[in-house]
PDB file of C-alpha atoms in Angstrom:
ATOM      1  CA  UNK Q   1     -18.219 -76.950 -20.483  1.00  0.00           C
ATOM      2  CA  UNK Q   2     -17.239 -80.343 -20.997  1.00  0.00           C
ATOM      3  CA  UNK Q   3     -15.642 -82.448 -18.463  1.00  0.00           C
ATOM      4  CA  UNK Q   4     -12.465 -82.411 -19.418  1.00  0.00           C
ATOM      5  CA  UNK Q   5     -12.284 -78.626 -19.102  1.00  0.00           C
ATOM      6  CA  UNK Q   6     -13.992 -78.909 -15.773  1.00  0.00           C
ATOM      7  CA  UNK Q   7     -10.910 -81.059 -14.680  1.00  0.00           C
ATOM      8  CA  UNK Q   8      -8.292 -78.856 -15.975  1.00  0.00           C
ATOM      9  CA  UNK Q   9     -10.037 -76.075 -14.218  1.00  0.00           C
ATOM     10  CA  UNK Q  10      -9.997 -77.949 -11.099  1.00  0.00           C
ATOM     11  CA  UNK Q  11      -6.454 -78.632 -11.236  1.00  0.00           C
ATOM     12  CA  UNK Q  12      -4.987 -74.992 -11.999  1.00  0.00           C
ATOM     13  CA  UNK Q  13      -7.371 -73.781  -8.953  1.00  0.00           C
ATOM     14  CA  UNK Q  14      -5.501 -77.240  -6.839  1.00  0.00           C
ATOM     15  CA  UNK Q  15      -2.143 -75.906  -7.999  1.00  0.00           C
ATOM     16  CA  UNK Q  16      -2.859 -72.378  -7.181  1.00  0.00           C
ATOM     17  CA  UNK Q  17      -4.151 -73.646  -3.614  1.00  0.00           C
ATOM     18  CA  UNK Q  18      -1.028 -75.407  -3.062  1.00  0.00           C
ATOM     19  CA  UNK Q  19       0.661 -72.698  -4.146  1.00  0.00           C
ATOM     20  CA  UNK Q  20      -0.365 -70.691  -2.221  1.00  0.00           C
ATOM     21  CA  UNK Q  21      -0.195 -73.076   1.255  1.00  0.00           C
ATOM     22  CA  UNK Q  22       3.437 -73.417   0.641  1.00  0.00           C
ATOM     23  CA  UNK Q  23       3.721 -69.973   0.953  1.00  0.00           C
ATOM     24  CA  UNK Q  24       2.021 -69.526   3.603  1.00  0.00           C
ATOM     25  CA  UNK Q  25       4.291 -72.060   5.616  1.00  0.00           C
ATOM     26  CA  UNK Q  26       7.694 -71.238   4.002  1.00  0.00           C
ATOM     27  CA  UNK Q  27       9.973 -69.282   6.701  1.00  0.00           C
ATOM     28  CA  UNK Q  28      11.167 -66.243   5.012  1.00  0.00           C
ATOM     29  CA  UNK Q  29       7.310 -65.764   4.329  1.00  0.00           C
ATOM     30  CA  UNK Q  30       5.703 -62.568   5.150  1.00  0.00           C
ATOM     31  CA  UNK Q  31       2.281 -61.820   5.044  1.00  0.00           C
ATOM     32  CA  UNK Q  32       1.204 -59.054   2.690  1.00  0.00           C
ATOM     33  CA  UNK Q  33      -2.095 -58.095   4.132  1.00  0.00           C
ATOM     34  CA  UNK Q  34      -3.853 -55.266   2.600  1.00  0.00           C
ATOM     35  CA  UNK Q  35      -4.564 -52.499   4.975  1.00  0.00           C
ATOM     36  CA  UNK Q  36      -7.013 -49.525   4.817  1.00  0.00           C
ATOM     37  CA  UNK Q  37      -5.798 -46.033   5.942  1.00  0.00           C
ATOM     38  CA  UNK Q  38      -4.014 -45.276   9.372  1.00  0.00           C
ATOM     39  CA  UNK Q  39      -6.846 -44.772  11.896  1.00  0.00           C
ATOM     40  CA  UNK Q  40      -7.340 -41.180  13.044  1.00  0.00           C
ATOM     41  CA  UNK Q  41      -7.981 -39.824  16.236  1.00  0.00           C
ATOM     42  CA  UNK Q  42     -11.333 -37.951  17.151  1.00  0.00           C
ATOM     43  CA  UNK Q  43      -9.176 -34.883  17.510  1.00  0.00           C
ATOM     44  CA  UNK Q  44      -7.890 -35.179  13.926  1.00  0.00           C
ATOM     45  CA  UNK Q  45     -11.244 -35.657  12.734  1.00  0.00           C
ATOM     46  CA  UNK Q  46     -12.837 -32.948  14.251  1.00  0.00           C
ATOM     47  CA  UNK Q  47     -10.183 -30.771  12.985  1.00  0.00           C
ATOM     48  CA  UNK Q  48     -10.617 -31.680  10.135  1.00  0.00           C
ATOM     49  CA  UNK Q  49     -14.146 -31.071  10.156  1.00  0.00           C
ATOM     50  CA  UNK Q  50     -13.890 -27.900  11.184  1.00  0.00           C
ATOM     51  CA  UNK Q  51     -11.656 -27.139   8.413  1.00  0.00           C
ATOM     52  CA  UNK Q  52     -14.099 -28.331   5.769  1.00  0.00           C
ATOM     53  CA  UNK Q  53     -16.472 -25.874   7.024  1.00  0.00           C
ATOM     54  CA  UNK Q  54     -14.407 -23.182   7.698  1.00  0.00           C
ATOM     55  CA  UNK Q  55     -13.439 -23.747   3.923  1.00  0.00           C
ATOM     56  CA  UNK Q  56     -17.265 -23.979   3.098  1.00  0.00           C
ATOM     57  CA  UNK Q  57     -18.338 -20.651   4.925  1.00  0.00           C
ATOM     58  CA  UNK Q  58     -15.565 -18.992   3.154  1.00  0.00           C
ATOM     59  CA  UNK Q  59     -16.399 -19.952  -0.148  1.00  0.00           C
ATOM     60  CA  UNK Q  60     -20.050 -19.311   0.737  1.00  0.00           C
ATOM     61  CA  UNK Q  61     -19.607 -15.983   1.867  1.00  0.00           C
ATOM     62  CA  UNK Q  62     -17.397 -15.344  -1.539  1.00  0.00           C
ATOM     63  CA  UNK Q  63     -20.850 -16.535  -3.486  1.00  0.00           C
ATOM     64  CA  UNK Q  64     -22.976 -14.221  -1.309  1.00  0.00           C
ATOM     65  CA  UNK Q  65     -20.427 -11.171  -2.166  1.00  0.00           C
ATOM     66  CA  UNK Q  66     -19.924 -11.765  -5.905  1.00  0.00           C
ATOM     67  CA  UNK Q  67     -23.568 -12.614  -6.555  1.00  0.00           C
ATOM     68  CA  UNK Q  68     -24.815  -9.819  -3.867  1.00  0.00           C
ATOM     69  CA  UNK Q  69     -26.893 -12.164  -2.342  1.00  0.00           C
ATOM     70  CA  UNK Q  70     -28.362 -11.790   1.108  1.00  0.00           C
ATOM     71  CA  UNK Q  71     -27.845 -13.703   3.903  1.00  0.00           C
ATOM     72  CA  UNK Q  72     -31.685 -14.575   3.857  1.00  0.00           C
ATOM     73  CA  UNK Q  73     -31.886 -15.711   0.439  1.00  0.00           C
ATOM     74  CA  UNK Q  74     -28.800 -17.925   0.469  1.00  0.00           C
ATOM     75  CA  UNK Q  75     -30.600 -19.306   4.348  1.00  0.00           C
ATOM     76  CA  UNK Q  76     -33.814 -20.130   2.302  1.00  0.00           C
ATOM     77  CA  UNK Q  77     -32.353 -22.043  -0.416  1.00  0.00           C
ATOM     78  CA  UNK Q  78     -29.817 -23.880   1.753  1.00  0.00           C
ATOM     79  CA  UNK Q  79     -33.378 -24.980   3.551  1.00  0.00           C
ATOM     80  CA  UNK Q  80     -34.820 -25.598   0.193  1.00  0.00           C
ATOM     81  CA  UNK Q  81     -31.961 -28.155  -1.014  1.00  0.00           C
ATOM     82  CA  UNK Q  82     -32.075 -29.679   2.332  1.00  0.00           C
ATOM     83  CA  UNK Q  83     -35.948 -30.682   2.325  1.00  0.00           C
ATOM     84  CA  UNK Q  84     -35.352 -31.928  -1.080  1.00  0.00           C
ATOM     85  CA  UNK Q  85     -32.493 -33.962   0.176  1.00  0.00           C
ATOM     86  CA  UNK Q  86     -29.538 -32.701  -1.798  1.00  0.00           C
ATOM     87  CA  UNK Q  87     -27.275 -31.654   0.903  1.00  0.00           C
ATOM     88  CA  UNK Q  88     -27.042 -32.859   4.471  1.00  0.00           C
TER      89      UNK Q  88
END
């Protein structure tokens, strides 16, 4: 990059700053600050924990009935993918 590109560079990223500053001061100025979701309570997230599950167990128990599966098979292999680190 030669230097007369540098420059040019330098002064679109000055405008921009400037820009940008004026903005900032300007009265009628509000900030627009990104924010993440609304922070839950423990209460909601526990609910909704227990939901999960209660979703999981249910479609757990559908895979035990349709594949006639019992309970101490499905226990062993949820073990199984748990010592090898694929589920929690």
């Amino acid at each position: 990059m030669d230097e007369r590109e540098k420059l040019r560079k330098f002064r679109e990223l000055d405008d921009a700053f400037a820009e940008a500053l004026r903005e900032l001061e300007s009265p009628d100025h509000q900030l627009d600050i990104p924010t993440g979701p609304p922070v839950r309570s423990l209460e909601e997230q526990e609910a909704d924990e227990q939901s999960r599950q209660q979703v999981f167990e249910h479609r757990l128990k559908t895979l035990m009935t349709d594949y006639a599966l019992p309970a101490e098979s499905v226990s062993e292999l949820l073990k199984t993918l748990q010592s090898l680190g694929r589920i929690a």
